[in-house]
Backbone as numpy.savetxt, mean C-alpha at the origin, in Angstrom:
# Nx Ny Nz CAx CAy CAz Cx Cy Cz
-17.73 11.12 -6.10 -17.41 10.05 -5.06 -18.79 9.54 -4.87
-19.94 9.54 -5.00 -21.16 9.02 -4.54 -21.04 7.55 -5.32
-20.37 7.38 -6.51 -20.79 5.84 -6.56 -19.33 4.86 -6.21
-18.79 5.67 -5.16 -17.47 4.66 -4.90 -18.01 3.89 -4.26
-17.79 2.09 -4.79 -18.52 0.98 -4.83 -18.02 0.42 -3.18
-18.00 -0.12 -2.21 -17.61 -0.58 -1.15 -18.50 -2.29 -1.25
-17.80 -2.83 0.02 -18.37 -4.01 0.17 -18.70 -4.39 1.28
-19.92 -4.84 1.48 -20.43 -5.19 3.12 -19.85 -6.34 3.44
-19.34 -6.64 4.86 -18.27 -7.64 5.24 -19.66 -8.57 5.55
-19.38 -9.66 4.61 -19.89 -10.45 4.34 -19.52 -12.00 5.37
-17.99 -12.04 5.29 -17.22 -13.09 6.16 -17.07 -12.33 7.39
-17.32 -13.20 8.40 -17.09 -12.11 10.29 -15.72 -12.05 10.33
-15.01 -13.00 9.52 -13.38 -12.43 10.17 -12.35 -11.72 8.99
-13.03 -10.88 8.15 -12.55 -10.56 7.08 -11.39 -9.71 7.47
-11.45 -8.80 8.81 -10.54 -7.96 9.58 -9.42 -8.76 10.10
-9.59 -9.80 10.03 -8.30 -10.98 10.58 -7.59 -11.01 8.96
-8.09 -11.53 8.26 -7.41 -11.56 6.76 -6.46 -10.23 6.40
-7.59 -8.75 7.16 -6.83 -7.65 6.25 -5.57 -7.26 7.08
-5.59 -7.83 8.66 -4.83 -7.60 9.49 -3.34 -8.41 8.89
-3.82 -9.42 8.81 -2.97 -10.67 8.64 -2.10 -10.17 7.08
-2.66 -9.48 6.36 -1.94 -9.51 5.25 -0.87 -7.93 5.52
-1.51 -7.04 5.99 -0.78 -6.13 6.68 0.47 -6.21 7.64
0.33 -7.38 8.64 1.63 -7.68 9.38 2.75 -8.65 8.46
2.04 -9.29 7.48 2.99 -10.18 6.83 3.63 -9.52 6.20
3.00 -8.76 5.29 3.91 -7.75 4.41 4.87 -6.91 5.18
4.13 -6.18 6.71 4.91 -4.95 7.05 6.24 -6.15 7.90
6.33 -7.67 8.11 7.45 -8.68 8.61 8.18 -8.78 7.03
7.79 -8.63 6.04 8.50 -8.66 4.73 9.48 -7.71 4.37
8.91 -6.28 4.54 9.58 -5.18 4.71 10.59 -5.31 5.95
10.68 -5.30 6.89 11.60 -5.72 8.14 12.54 -6.45 7.57
12.17 -7.77 6.86 13.44 -8.78 6.60 14.30 -8.32 5.70
13.49 -7.48 4.89 14.18 -6.85 3.34 14.77 -5.41 3.78
14.59 -4.91 4.71 15.41 -3.91 5.21 17.00 -4.72 6.12
16.91 -5.38 7.00 17.49 -5.56 7.79 18.67 -6.46 7.81
17.85 -7.56 6.77 18.22 -8.58 6.75 19.01 -9.02 5.05
18.31 -8.72 4.24 18.34 -8.86 2.84 19.69 -7.75 2.21
18.74 -6.35 2.40 19.43 -4.84 1.93 20.91 -5.48 1.90
21.48 -5.37 3.41 22.60 -5.28 3.63 23.67 -5.89 3.34
23.50 -7.10 2.79 24.33 -7.98 2.18 24.01 -8.33 0.96
23.29 -7.21 -0.18 22.78 -7.72 -1.25 23.57 -6.65 -2.20
24.50 -6.87 -2.92 25.51 -6.18 -3.93 24.53 -5.51 -5.13
24.20 -4.40 -5.40 23.01 -4.05 -6.39 23.91 -4.02 -7.78
25.16 -4.10 -7.65 26.13 -4.37 -9.37 25.90 -5.27 -9.95
25.55 -6.96 -8.93 25.63 -7.73 -9.08 24.43 -8.12 -10.18
23.39 -7.97 -10.19 22.21 -8.33 -11.30 20.90 -7.11 -11.31
20.32 -7.51 -12.15 18.74 -6.38 -11.98 18.17 -6.77 -10.89
18.05 -8.17 -10.60 17.18 -9.03 -9.48 17.76 -8.58 -8.29
19.22 -8.50 -8.17 19.26 -7.52 -6.97 19.04 -6.31 -6.44
19.33 -5.47 -7.68 19.08 -3.95 -7.70 17.57 -3.83 -7.30
16.78 -4.45 -7.64 15.38 -4.38 -7.75 15.16 -4.87 -5.88
15.80 -6.00 -5.30 14.98 -6.23 -4.23 15.75 -5.20 -3.10
17.41 -4.39 -3.83 17.58 -3.66 -2.88 17.14 -2.17 -2.50
16.29 -1.84 -3.90 16.11 -0.61 -4.14 14.65 -0.65 -4.49
13.42 -1.33 -4.78 12.22 -1.58 -4.94 11.32 -2.31 -4.28
12.11 -3.25 -3.86 10.73 -4.28 -3.17 9.96 -3.24 -1.91
10.90 -2.71 -1.26 10.13 -2.23 0.08 9.15 -0.43 -0.50
9.52 0.09 -1.64 8.04 0.68 -2.45 7.18 -0.36 -2.61
7.32 -1.38 -2.90 6.36 -2.18 -3.51 5.39 -2.84 -2.92
6.02 -2.94 -0.96 5.33 -3.60 -0.27 4.82 -2.45 0.31
4.96 -1.70 0.35 4.53 -0.30 1.23 2.87 0.30 0.74
2.36 0.06 -0.29 1.15 0.02 -0.72 0.42 -1.20 -0.11
0.79 -2.27 -0.56 0.34 -3.25 0.07 -0.13 -3.26 1.53
0.76 -2.80 2.38 0.70 -2.32 3.62 -0.29 -1.64 4.22
-0.25 -0.57 3.41 -1.16 0.74 3.54 -2.97 0.20 3.16
-3.09 -0.11 1.99 -4.06 -0.80 1.82 -4.82 -1.65 2.79
-4.01 -3.10 3.23 -4.31 -4.16 4.25 -4.42 -3.13 5.21
-3.87 -2.60 6.24 -4.35 -1.73 7.39 -5.55 -1.04 6.74
-5.76 0.37 5.79 -6.85 0.42 5.96 -7.88 -0.29 5.51
-8.03 -1.51 4.78 -8.94 -2.85 5.26 -9.36 -3.36 6.37
-7.95 -3.17 7.14 -8.55 -3.79 8.64 -9.51 -2.72 9.00
-9.34 -1.13 9.43 -9.98 -0.39 9.74 -10.62 -0.17 9.45
-11.33 -0.13 8.11 -12.59 -0.14 7.67 -13.57 -1.29 8.18
-12.94 -2.34 8.03 -13.68 -3.88 8.43 -14.38 -3.63 9.82
-12.97 -2.95 10.63 -13.70 -3.00 12.21 -14.45 -2.28 11.94
-13.88 -0.77 11.97 -14.94 0.11 12.24 -16.56 0.45 11.79
-16.14 0.37 10.07 -17.34 0.40 9.12 -18.24 -1.02 8.81
-17.85 -1.79 8.84 -17.76 -3.19 8.30 -18.01 -3.49 7.16
-17.40 -2.35 6.18 -17.28 -2.65 5.20 -15.85 -2.82 4.43
-15.27 -3.26 2.88 -14.21 -3.26 2.77 -14.44 -2.30 1.01
-13.62 -1.47 0.92 -13.43 0.00 0.25 -12.84 -0.77 -0.62
-13.82 -0.56 -2.47 -13.05 -1.65 -3.20 -13.68 -0.52 -4.36
-12.91 0.49 -5.22 -12.88 0.90 -5.93 -11.68 1.34 -6.77
-11.31 1.04 -8.62 -10.30 1.88 -8.66 -9.70 3.13 -8.64
-10.92 3.98 -8.30 -10.77 5.56 -8.26 -10.14 5.65 -7.04
-10.43 5.03 -5.61 -9.89 5.21 -4.32 -8.35 4.46 -4.51
-8.17 3.21 -5.27 -7.09 3.03 -4.96 -6.08 4.33 -5.89
-6.57 4.21 -6.99 -5.74 5.45 -7.71 -5.39 6.71 -6.87
-6.33 7.54 -6.39 -6.19 8.69 -5.36 -5.09 8.09 -4.53
-5.42 6.98 -3.56 -4.31 6.80 -2.17 -3.03 6.80 -2.84
-2.93 5.91 -4.10 -1.47 5.83 -4.49 -0.81 7.39 -5.42
-1.96 8.32 -5.65 -1.16 9.64 -5.90 -0.76 10.41 -4.68
-1.34 10.00 -3.50 -0.97 10.89 -2.55 0.08 10.37 -2.01
0.18 9.27 -1.68 1.40 8.29 -0.55 2.82 8.59 -1.87
2.15 8.40 -3.21 3.60 8.54 -3.96 3.61 10.22 -3.53
3.15 11.39 -3.77 3.57 13.02 -3.45 4.19 12.69 -2.50
3.37 12.20 -1.01 4.02 12.29 0.24 5.26 11.86 0.17
5.50 10.50 -0.53 6.83 10.01 0.47 8.28 10.52 -0.65
8.05 10.52 -2.32 8.54 10.85 -3.24 9.10 12.39 -3.62
8.15 12.87 -2.70 8.28 14.39 -3.53 8.03 15.61 -2.02
7.72 15.26 -1.23 7.68 15.91 0.24 8.71 15.84 1.17
8.97 14.47 1.39 9.97 13.52 1.85 11.36 14.15 1.63
11.85 13.98 0.33 13.02 14.48 -0.10 13.42 15.85 0.16
12.12 16.77 0.02 12.10 18.32 0.45 12.52 18.40 1.78
11.57 17.70 2.49 11.78 17.99 3.96 13.00 17.57 4.37
13.27 16.64 3.79 15.50 16.33 4.25 15.81 16.79 3.97
16.03 18.00 2.69 16.74 18.78 2.41 16.33 20.25 3.19
15.54 20.64 3.51 15.29 21.40 4.19 15.84 21.49 6.16
15.13 20.38 6.41 15.73 19.92 7.76 15.66 18.66 7.81
17.37 18.50 7.23 17.67 17.00 7.88 18.40 16.55 9.05
17.40 16.37 10.29 17.96 15.58 11.40 18.47 14.62 10.88
18.10 13.61 10.04 18.42 11.99 10.33 20.16 12.16 9.27
19.85 13.38 8.42 21.33 13.10 7.46 21.50 12.41 6.35
20.17 12.29 6.05 20.09 11.58 4.65 20.08 11.87 3.20
20.20 11.72 2.74 20.49 12.20 1.07 18.89 12.11 0.51
18.81 12.94 0.46 16.99 13.22 -0.54 17.59 12.78 -1.90
16.16 12.19 -1.84 16.60 11.37 -3.64 15.09 11.27 -4.30
14.96 11.47 -5.54 13.35 11.05 -6.45 14.30 10.24 -7.39
13.06 9.40 -7.55 13.20 8.44 -8.33 11.98 7.56 -9.32
12.02 7.95 -10.29 10.53 6.94 -11.13 10.31 6.04 -10.88
11.28 5.21 -10.83 11.15 3.58 -10.41 10.45 3.70 -8.76
10.15 4.64 -8.09 9.56 4.12 -7.15 8.33 4.42 -7.06
8.13 5.23 -8.09 6.32 5.43 -8.51 6.21 4.17 -9.24
6.97 3.89 -10.16 6.71 2.47 -10.56 6.43 1.27 -9.86
7.01 1.18 -8.53 6.96 0.23 -7.90 5.68 0.18 -6.90
5.14 1.72 -6.37 4.10 2.16 -5.80 2.82 1.54 -6.55
3.42 2.33 -7.87 1.94 1.80 -8.58 1.56 0.26 -8.93
2.57 -0.23 -8.95 2.42 -2.26 -9.34 1.98 -2.69 -7.61
2.65 -1.93 -6.72 2.08 -2.70 -5.35 0.37 -2.33 -4.87
0.11 -1.08 -5.31 -1.29 -0.90 -5.56 -2.01 -1.65 -6.40
-1.36 -1.87 -7.93 -2.41 -2.62 -8.75 -2.63 -4.07 -8.65
-1.37 -4.64 -7.68 -1.47 -6.11 -6.98 -2.26 -6.22 -6.26
-2.33 -5.07 -4.83 -3.57 -5.75 -3.96 -5.24 -5.66 -5.06
-5.45 -4.44 -5.67 -6.37 -4.30 -6.18 -6.59 -5.13 -7.29
-5.70 -6.06 -8.31 -6.10 -7.24 -8.48 -6.45 -8.61 -7.68
-5.47 -8.19 -6.39 -5.91 -9.53 -5.51 -7.06 -9.42 -5.06
-7.40 -8.51 -4.52 -8.66 -8.06 -4.00 -10.50 -8.43 -5.13
-9.96 -7.98 -5.80 -11.04 -7.61 -6.91 -11.16 -9.50 -7.20
-10.75 -10.71 -7.49 -11.60 -11.85 -7.34 -11.68 -12.29 -6.25
-10.95 -12.00 -4.82 -11.65 -12.06 -3.79 -12.91 -11.53 -3.24
-13.24 -10.51 -3.40 -14.17 -9.38 -3.08 -15.46 -9.29 -4.12
-15.20 -10.11 -4.87 -16.50 -9.55 -6.46 -17.46 -10.51 -5.82
-17.56 -11.15 -4.43 -18.26 -12.15 -4.17 -19.51 -11.59 -3.22
-19.00 -10.41 -2.82 -19.68 -9.83 -1.61 -20.43 -8.49 -1.75
-21.77 -8.01 -1.29 -22.26 -7.68 -1.24 -22.24 -5.87 -1.56
-22.43 -4.96 -2.99 -22.39 -4.22 -2.97 -23.15 -2.83 -2.24
-22.18 -1.57 -1.66 -23.08 -0.67 -1.48 -22.04 0.61 -1.72
-23.01 1.50 -1.06 -22.60 2.70 -2.48 -22.32 3.37 -0.80
-21.16 4.86 -0.99 -20.48 5.36 -0.69 -21.58 6.06 0.94
-22.45 6.60 0.42 -23.20 7.48 0.83 -24.34 6.42 1.67
-24.47 5.49 1.44 -24.93 4.24 2.42 -24.03 3.66 3.99
-23.26 3.68 3.49 -22.04 3.29 4.60 -21.68 4.65 6.02
-21.23 5.93 5.20 -21.15 7.02 5.69 -22.38 8.27 5.88
-23.55 8.15 5.81 -24.43 8.86 5.46 -24.21 9.80 4.81
-23.62 10.00 3.78 -23.19 11.34 2.89 -24.93 11.62 1.82
């Protein structure tokens, strides 16, 4: 982790960009969950199936990365940008949400939900992280690079 590259905040409103991204994606998540999903028939087309079943799983990593970018921009004045960081974040969130959550729902089912595990969710998570990473790659490549130990004193 010594070589984990971070970017020093060179634009004073980078935190605003990150929080607007997180809020926008969360808003789209709510619209999909409460307005679009109830009226979509997943048997009609592949597009409707993907909207109903995979869109929220695609949006979740973008929200997590935007929220994390906001927190690091406010607290440490840096944006974390390294493929290894996003890979670890992807693996942890996918395991928590797609492996641990179904197990917990089968053991302690207080919401009366059916536990499920789908590989398509993993693919959607990965594509969400990849989208955020590629989107930020072009945005942050002009920023000053700093090492992890410079920021956190490791």
